[in-house]
Amino acid sequence: MRTTSITGRRAAVLGSPIAHSLSPVLHRAAYAELGLTDWSYDRFEVAEAQLPAFLAGLDPSWAGLSLTMPLKRAVIPLLDAVSGTAASVEAVNTVVIDGDGRRTGDNTDIPGMLAALRERGVTAVESAAVLGAGATASSALAALSQLCTGPVTAYVRSEARAAEMRGWGERLGVDVRTADWSEAADALTAPLVIATTPAGATDELAPRVPGRPGTLFDVLYDPWPTALAAAWSAQGGPVVGGLDLLVHQAVLQVELMTGRAPAPLAVMRKAGEQALGAHRS
């Protein structure tokens, strides 16, 4: 982490598609609150095939990058170093660039998930369920390795995905069991349910939310609330949303890229809420 201030620094979020990203809103709000008036944060549409050329074209003003799909794994061979956290799930969502141009990959999604859950008072659970089996699901398993003392059941749509999740469990030291998506309603009785699926995928489960449910962590933030999150709240269950994750992982990115800590969590959350509110109106 940098400990000295360097003027005129740049950062950005890369991915495809990227127009929807709230990262510029969050990071710019942090820069303004921290007095980093000479820092800028942008977004760039970058596909996997374009990533090597983009990185090669960065000049010394660049301090860091946020990465979204489909770049989180593709970037790894292009880096000088990768943190243990990122290596554990083979996914980098943060690149810190030092004064010599050295690129270090990290993953703030995993600690961001843990921070978002801690904020809602979830520090340990005896079991959990994960809906889905994509890249976010592997990060969820990594987070659960630090707070779940018992089995985690992953609900997936194919045996190939099931095998993949069991493999991640072995790698991360999590007792992962798998079940077919047709049984996904069974997940809703777990003390902690992490939904990592695309928009609309869990809508069919909303009518099946039990009375007095545990905690739901739905990683989506737009549209929000999802049908599942709304039904969960209606039954009195605590809900952690995608904006909570986005803000907490962005806080860590700001700290890594700027060397300034703590980043202004409340300011960044308010900026994100306002941007989403404007988008929906």
Short mmCIF file of C-alpha atoms in Angstrom, two decimals:
data_model
loop_
_atom_site.label_atom_id
_atom_site.label_comp_id
_atom_site.label_asym_id
_atom_site.label_seq_id
_atom_site.Cartn_x
_atom_site.Cartn_y
_atom_site.Cartn_z
CA MET A 1 0.00 0.00 0.00
CA ARG A 2 1.29 3.45 -0.88
CA THR A 3 2.27 5.69 2.01
CA THR A 4 3.17 8.77 -0.01
CA SER A 5 0.94 11.06 -2.02
CA ILE A 6 1.50 11.15 -5.78
CA THR A 7 -0.25 13.89 -7.74
CA GLY A 8 -2.39 13.49 -10.83
CA ARG A 9 -3.18 9.82 -10.34
CA ARG A 10 -5.65 7.81 -12.42
CA ALA A 11 -7.79 4.75 -11.76
CA ALA A 12 -10.67 3.09 -13.60
CA VAL A 13 -12.98 0.11 -13.78
CA LEU A 14 -12.66 -2.23 -16.78
CA GLY A 15 -15.03 -4.85 -18.08
CA SER A 16 -17.63 -5.70 -20.69
CA PRO A 17 -20.37 -4.61 -20.39
CA ILE A 18 -19.36 -1.70 -18.15
CA ALA A 19 -21.81 1.19 -18.72
CA HIS A 20 -23.92 0.11 -15.72
CA SER A 21 -21.02 0.16 -13.23
CA LEU A 22 -21.43 2.24 -10.08
CA SER A 23 -17.70 2.08 -9.31
CA PRO A 24 -16.94 5.57 -10.69
CA VAL A 25 -19.63 7.06 -8.45
CA LEU A 26 -18.22 5.36 -5.35
CA HIS A 27 -14.54 6.04 -5.99
CA ARG A 28 -15.07 9.67 -7.01
CA ALA A 29 -17.10 10.26 -3.85
CA ALA A 30 -14.22 8.84 -1.82
CA TYR A 31 -11.64 11.00 -3.59
CA ALA A 32 -13.71 14.13 -2.94
CA GLU A 33 -14.12 13.29 0.76
CA LEU A 34 -10.41 12.49 1.13
CA GLY A 35 -9.37 15.72 -0.60
CA LEU A 36 -7.75 13.89 -3.51
CA THR A 37 -8.75 16.55 -6.00
CA ASP A 38 -6.08 15.53 -8.51
CA TRP A 39 -7.26 11.89 -8.68
CA SER A 40 -9.62 10.69 -11.41
CA TYR A 41 -11.62 7.49 -11.86
CA ASP A 42 -13.20 6.42 -15.14
CA ARG A 43 -14.75 3.37 -16.82
CA PHE A 44 -13.57 1.60 -19.95
CA GLU A 45 -15.25 -1.06 -22.05
CA VAL A 46 -12.53 -3.70 -22.31
CA ALA A 47 -13.09 -7.26 -23.56
CA GLU A 48 -10.76 -10.09 -22.64
CA ALA A 49 -8.86 -9.94 -25.93
CA GLN A 50 -8.25 -6.20 -25.49
CA LEU A 51 -6.86 -6.41 -21.96
CA PRO A 52 -3.14 -7.01 -22.75
CA ALA A 53 -2.99 -3.96 -25.02
CA PHE A 54 -4.85 -1.80 -22.50
CA LEU A 55 -2.43 -2.69 -19.71
CA ALA A 56 0.58 -2.17 -21.97
CA GLY A 57 -0.64 1.34 -22.75
CA LEU A 58 -0.84 2.57 -19.14
CA ASP A 59 1.45 5.45 -18.28
CA PRO A 60 3.02 6.25 -14.85
CA SER A 61 -0.02 8.27 -13.76
CA TRP A 62 -2.02 5.08 -13.23
CA ALA A 63 -2.51 3.93 -9.63
CA GLY A 64 -4.98 1.10 -9.98
CA LEU A 65 -7.77 -0.73 -11.75
CA SER A 66 -11.05 -2.32 -10.73
CA LEU A 67 -11.99 -5.35 -12.81
CA THR A 68 -15.34 -6.92 -13.48
CA MET A 69 -16.39 -9.73 -15.79
CA PRO A 70 -14.92 -11.11 -17.99
CA LEU A 71 -11.49 -9.95 -16.82
CA LYS A 72 -11.10 -11.27 -13.27
CA ARG A 73 -9.31 -14.44 -14.33
CA ALA A 74 -7.91 -13.28 -17.66
CA VAL A 75 -5.76 -10.62 -15.97
CA ILE A 76 -3.80 -13.04 -13.79
CA PRO A 77 -1.09 -13.98 -16.34
CA LEU A 78 -0.55 -10.28 -17.05
CA LEU A 79 0.36 -9.39 -13.45
CA ASP A 80 3.68 -9.25 -11.59
CA ALA A 81 2.18 -10.61 -8.35
CA VAL A 82 -1.13 -11.92 -7.00
CA SER A 83 -2.29 -11.85 -3.37
CA GLY A 84 -3.11 -15.05 -1.54
CA THR A 85 -6.75 -14.02 -1.34
CA ALA A 86 -7.03 -13.59 -5.11
CA ALA A 87 -5.06 -16.75 -5.80
CA SER A 88 -7.38 -18.79 -3.57
CA VAL A 89 -10.27 -18.27 -6.01
CA GLU A 90 -8.27 -17.49 -9.16
CA ALA A 91 -10.06 -14.14 -9.44
CA VAL A 92 -8.60 -10.63 -9.35
CA ASN A 93 -10.95 -7.66 -9.08
CA THR A 94 -8.29 -5.12 -8.06
CA VAL A 95 -4.94 -4.22 -9.61
CA VAL A 96 -2.62 -1.89 -7.70
CA ILE A 97 0.08 -0.24 -9.80
CA ASP A 98 3.14 1.09 -7.96
CA GLY A 99 5.50 3.88 -8.98
CA ASP A 100 7.67 1.48 -10.97
CA GLY A 101 4.71 0.14 -12.94
CA ARG A 102 4.60 -3.15 -11.04
CA ARG A 103 1.11 -4.64 -11.15
CA THR A 104 -0.23 -6.56 -8.14
CA GLY A 105 -3.58 -8.33 -8.25
CA ASP A 106 -5.88 -8.60 -5.27
CA ASN A 107 -9.45 -9.60 -4.49
CA THR A 108 -11.59 -7.28 -2.37
CA ASP A 109 -14.84 -9.16 -3.06
CA ILE A 110 -14.07 -11.77 -0.39
CA PRO A 111 -13.24 -9.38 2.49
CA GLY A 112 -16.01 -7.12 1.18
CA MET A 113 -18.53 -9.93 1.65
CA LEU A 114 -17.27 -10.58 5.15
CA ALA A 115 -17.47 -6.87 6.04
CA ALA A 116 -21.01 -6.58 4.67
CA LEU A 117 -22.12 -9.58 6.72
CA ARG A 118 -20.38 -8.33 9.87
CA GLU A 119 -22.22 -5.04 9.44
CA ARG A 120 -25.48 -7.01 9.78
CA GLY A 121 -24.16 -8.91 12.79
CA VAL A 122 -23.36 -12.16 10.94
CA THR A 123 -19.99 -13.32 12.22
CA ALA A 124 -20.51 -17.10 12.38
CA VAL A 125 -23.07 -19.62 11.14
CA GLU A 126 -23.38 -23.38 11.55
CA SER A 127 -24.38 -23.97 7.93
CA ALA A 128 -25.13 -22.02 4.77
CA ALA A 129 -26.55 -22.30 1.27
CA VAL A 130 -25.24 -20.83 -1.97
CA LEU A 131 -27.53 -20.29 -4.95
CA GLY A 132 -25.53 -20.50 -8.18
CA ALA A 133 -22.06 -21.61 -9.16
CA GLY A 134 -20.33 -18.79 -11.06
CA ALA A 135 -17.33 -16.66 -10.19
CA THR A 136 -19.16 -14.88 -7.36
CA ALA A 137 -20.09 -18.25 -5.87
CA SER A 138 -16.43 -19.19 -5.49
CA SER A 139 -15.80 -15.91 -3.68
CA ALA A 140 -18.79 -16.67 -1.48
CA LEU A 141 -17.25 -20.03 -0.58
CA ALA A 142 -13.99 -18.30 0.29
CA ALA A 143 -15.88 -15.93 2.60
CA LEU A 144 -17.80 -18.83 4.12
CA SER A 145 -14.53 -20.62 4.85
CA GLN A 146 -13.97 -17.91 7.47
CA LEU A 147 -17.40 -17.85 9.12
CA CYS A 148 -19.26 -21.13 8.49
CA THR A 149 -18.42 -23.94 10.89
CA GLY A 150 -20.47 -26.61 9.13
CA PRO A 151 -21.56 -27.70 5.65
CA VAL A 152 -22.41 -25.42 2.74
CA THR A 153 -24.95 -26.64 0.19
CA ALA A 154 -24.64 -25.25 -3.33
CA TYR A 155 -27.72 -25.36 -5.57
CA VAL A 156 -26.71 -25.62 -9.22
CA ARG A 157 -28.13 -26.41 -12.65
CA SER A 158 -25.68 -29.04 -13.91
CA GLU A 159 -23.39 -31.78 -12.69
CA ALA A 160 -20.44 -29.95 -14.21
CA ARG A 161 -21.19 -26.94 -12.01
CA ALA A 162 -21.70 -29.21 -9.03
CA ALA A 163 -18.29 -30.80 -9.55
CA GLU A 164 -16.74 -27.35 -9.88
CA MET A 165 -18.24 -26.20 -6.59
CA ARG A 166 -17.10 -29.34 -4.79
CA GLY A 167 -13.63 -28.71 -6.18
CA TRP A 168 -13.63 -25.17 -4.83
CA GLY A 169 -14.77 -26.52 -1.49
CA GLU A 170 -11.84 -28.91 -1.32
CA ARG A 171 -9.44 -26.15 -2.26
CA LEU A 172 -10.86 -23.68 0.26
CA GLY A 173 -11.41 -26.14 3.11
CA VAL A 174 -15.21 -25.91 3.00
CA ASP A 175 -17.52 -28.91 3.33
CA VAL A 176 -19.46 -28.30 0.11
CA ARG A 177 -22.46 -30.43 -0.72
CA THR A 178 -24.41 -29.96 -3.92
CA ALA A 179 -28.05 -30.21 -4.92
CA ASP A 180 -29.97 -29.67 -8.14
CA TRP A 181 -31.55 -26.28 -8.78
CA SER A 182 -34.99 -27.96 -8.74
CA GLU A 183 -34.50 -28.28 -4.97
CA ALA A 184 -33.41 -24.67 -4.46
CA ALA A 185 -36.38 -23.86 -2.22
CA ASP A 186 -34.74 -26.09 0.39
CA ALA A 187 -31.92 -23.54 0.59
CA LEU A 188 -34.23 -20.97 2.13
CA THR A 189 -34.23 -22.66 5.53
CA ALA A 190 -30.45 -22.23 5.98
CA PRO A 191 -29.23 -19.72 8.59
CA LEU A 192 -27.40 -17.86 5.79
CA VAL A 193 -28.35 -17.91 2.11
CA ILE A 194 -26.05 -16.30 -0.47
CA ALA A 195 -27.71 -15.73 -3.85
CA THR A 196 -25.11 -15.28 -6.60
CA THR A 197 -27.37 -15.74 -9.63
CA PRO A 198 -28.27 -13.26 -12.41
CA ALA A 199 -31.32 -11.03 -12.26
CA GLY A 200 -34.59 -12.96 -12.26
CA ALA A 201 -33.09 -16.36 -11.52
CA THR A 202 -34.38 -16.53 -7.95
CA ASP A 203 -37.76 -14.88 -8.53
CA GLU A 204 -39.45 -18.29 -8.54
CA LEU A 205 -38.26 -18.84 -4.98
CA ALA A 206 -39.88 -15.71 -3.53
CA PRO A 207 -43.21 -17.38 -2.63
CA ARG A 208 -41.32 -20.12 -0.79
CA VAL A 209 -39.58 -17.92 1.80
CA PRO A 210 -40.35 -19.41 5.23
CA GLY A 211 -41.56 -17.53 8.27
CA ARG A 212 -38.73 -16.14 10.43
CA PRO A 213 -35.96 -16.80 7.89
CA GLY A 214 -32.24 -16.45 8.57
CA THR A 215 -30.05 -13.95 6.70
CA LEU A 216 -30.17 -13.46 2.93
CA PHE A 217 -27.18 -12.05 1.06
CA ASP A 218 -28.31 -11.23 -2.48
CA VAL A 219 -25.36 -9.94 -4.54
CA LEU A 220 -27.54 -8.01 -7.02
CA TYR A 221 -28.05 -4.26 -6.65
CA ASP A 222 -30.01 -3.41 -9.80
CA PRO A 223 -32.86 -4.21 -9.97
CA TRP A 224 -33.38 -3.85 -6.23
CA PRO A 225 -34.98 -5.22 -4.27
CA THR A 226 -35.12 -8.53 -6.06
CA ALA A 227 -38.34 -10.49 -5.66
CA LEU A 228 -36.54 -12.82 -3.27
CA ALA A 229 -35.12 -9.96 -1.18
CA ALA A 230 -38.52 -8.28 -0.96
CA ALA A 231 -40.22 -11.49 0.14
CA TRP A 232 -37.43 -12.11 2.66
CA SER A 233 -37.84 -8.67 4.20
CA ALA A 234 -41.60 -9.12 4.32
CA GLN A 235 -41.04 -12.18 6.53
CA GLY A 236 -38.80 -10.16 8.85
CA GLY A 237 -35.50 -11.65 7.72
CA PRO A 238 -32.34 -9.53 7.54
CA VAL A 239 -31.13 -8.84 3.99
CA VAL A 240 -27.64 -7.88 2.80
CA GLY A 241 -27.71 -6.48 -0.72
CA GLY A 242 -25.40 -6.09 -3.64
CA LEU A 243 -24.85 -2.42 -2.91
CA ASP A 244 -23.52 -3.38 0.52
CA LEU A 245 -21.00 -5.68 -1.17
CA LEU A 246 -20.13 -3.13 -3.84
CA VAL A 247 -19.46 -0.41 -1.29
CA HIS A 248 -17.41 -2.55 1.07
CA GLN A 249 -15.21 -3.95 -1.68
CA ALA A 250 -14.79 -0.44 -3.13
CA VAL A 251 -13.71 0.88 0.28
CA LEU A 252 -10.88 -1.64 0.28
CA GLN A 253 -9.96 -0.75 -3.31
CA VAL A 254 -9.72 2.94 -2.46
CA GLU A 255 -7.47 2.17 0.49
CA LEU A 256 -5.21 -0.09 -1.59
CA MET A 257 -4.92 2.31 -4.51
CA THR A 258 -4.51 5.58 -2.60
CA GLY A 259 -2.82 4.47 0.60
CA ARG A 260 -5.41 6.47 2.56
CA ALA A 261 -7.37 4.69 5.26
CA PRO A 262 -10.03 4.47 6.36
CA ALA A 263 -11.94 5.20 3.18
CA PRO A 264 -15.25 7.04 3.78
CA LEU A 265 -17.75 4.17 3.86
CA ALA A 266 -20.82 6.24 4.71
CA VAL A 267 -20.10 8.83 2.01
CA MET A 268 -19.55 6.14 -0.60
CA ARG A 269 -22.74 4.30 0.36
CA LYS A 270 -24.80 7.50 0.16
CA ALA A 271 -23.37 8.27 -3.28
CA GLY A 272 -24.27 4.78 -4.47
CA GLU A 273 -27.81 5.01 -3.07
CA GLN A 274 -28.35 8.38 -4.74
CA ALA A 275 -27.09 7.10 -8.09
CA LEU A 276 -29.35 4.06 -7.96
CA GLY A 277 -32.29 6.22 -6.91
CA ALA A 278 -31.73 8.56 -9.86
CA HIS A 279 -31.45 5.61 -12.22
CA ARG A 280 -34.78 4.18 -11.05
CA SER A 281 -36.72 7.45 -11.13
#
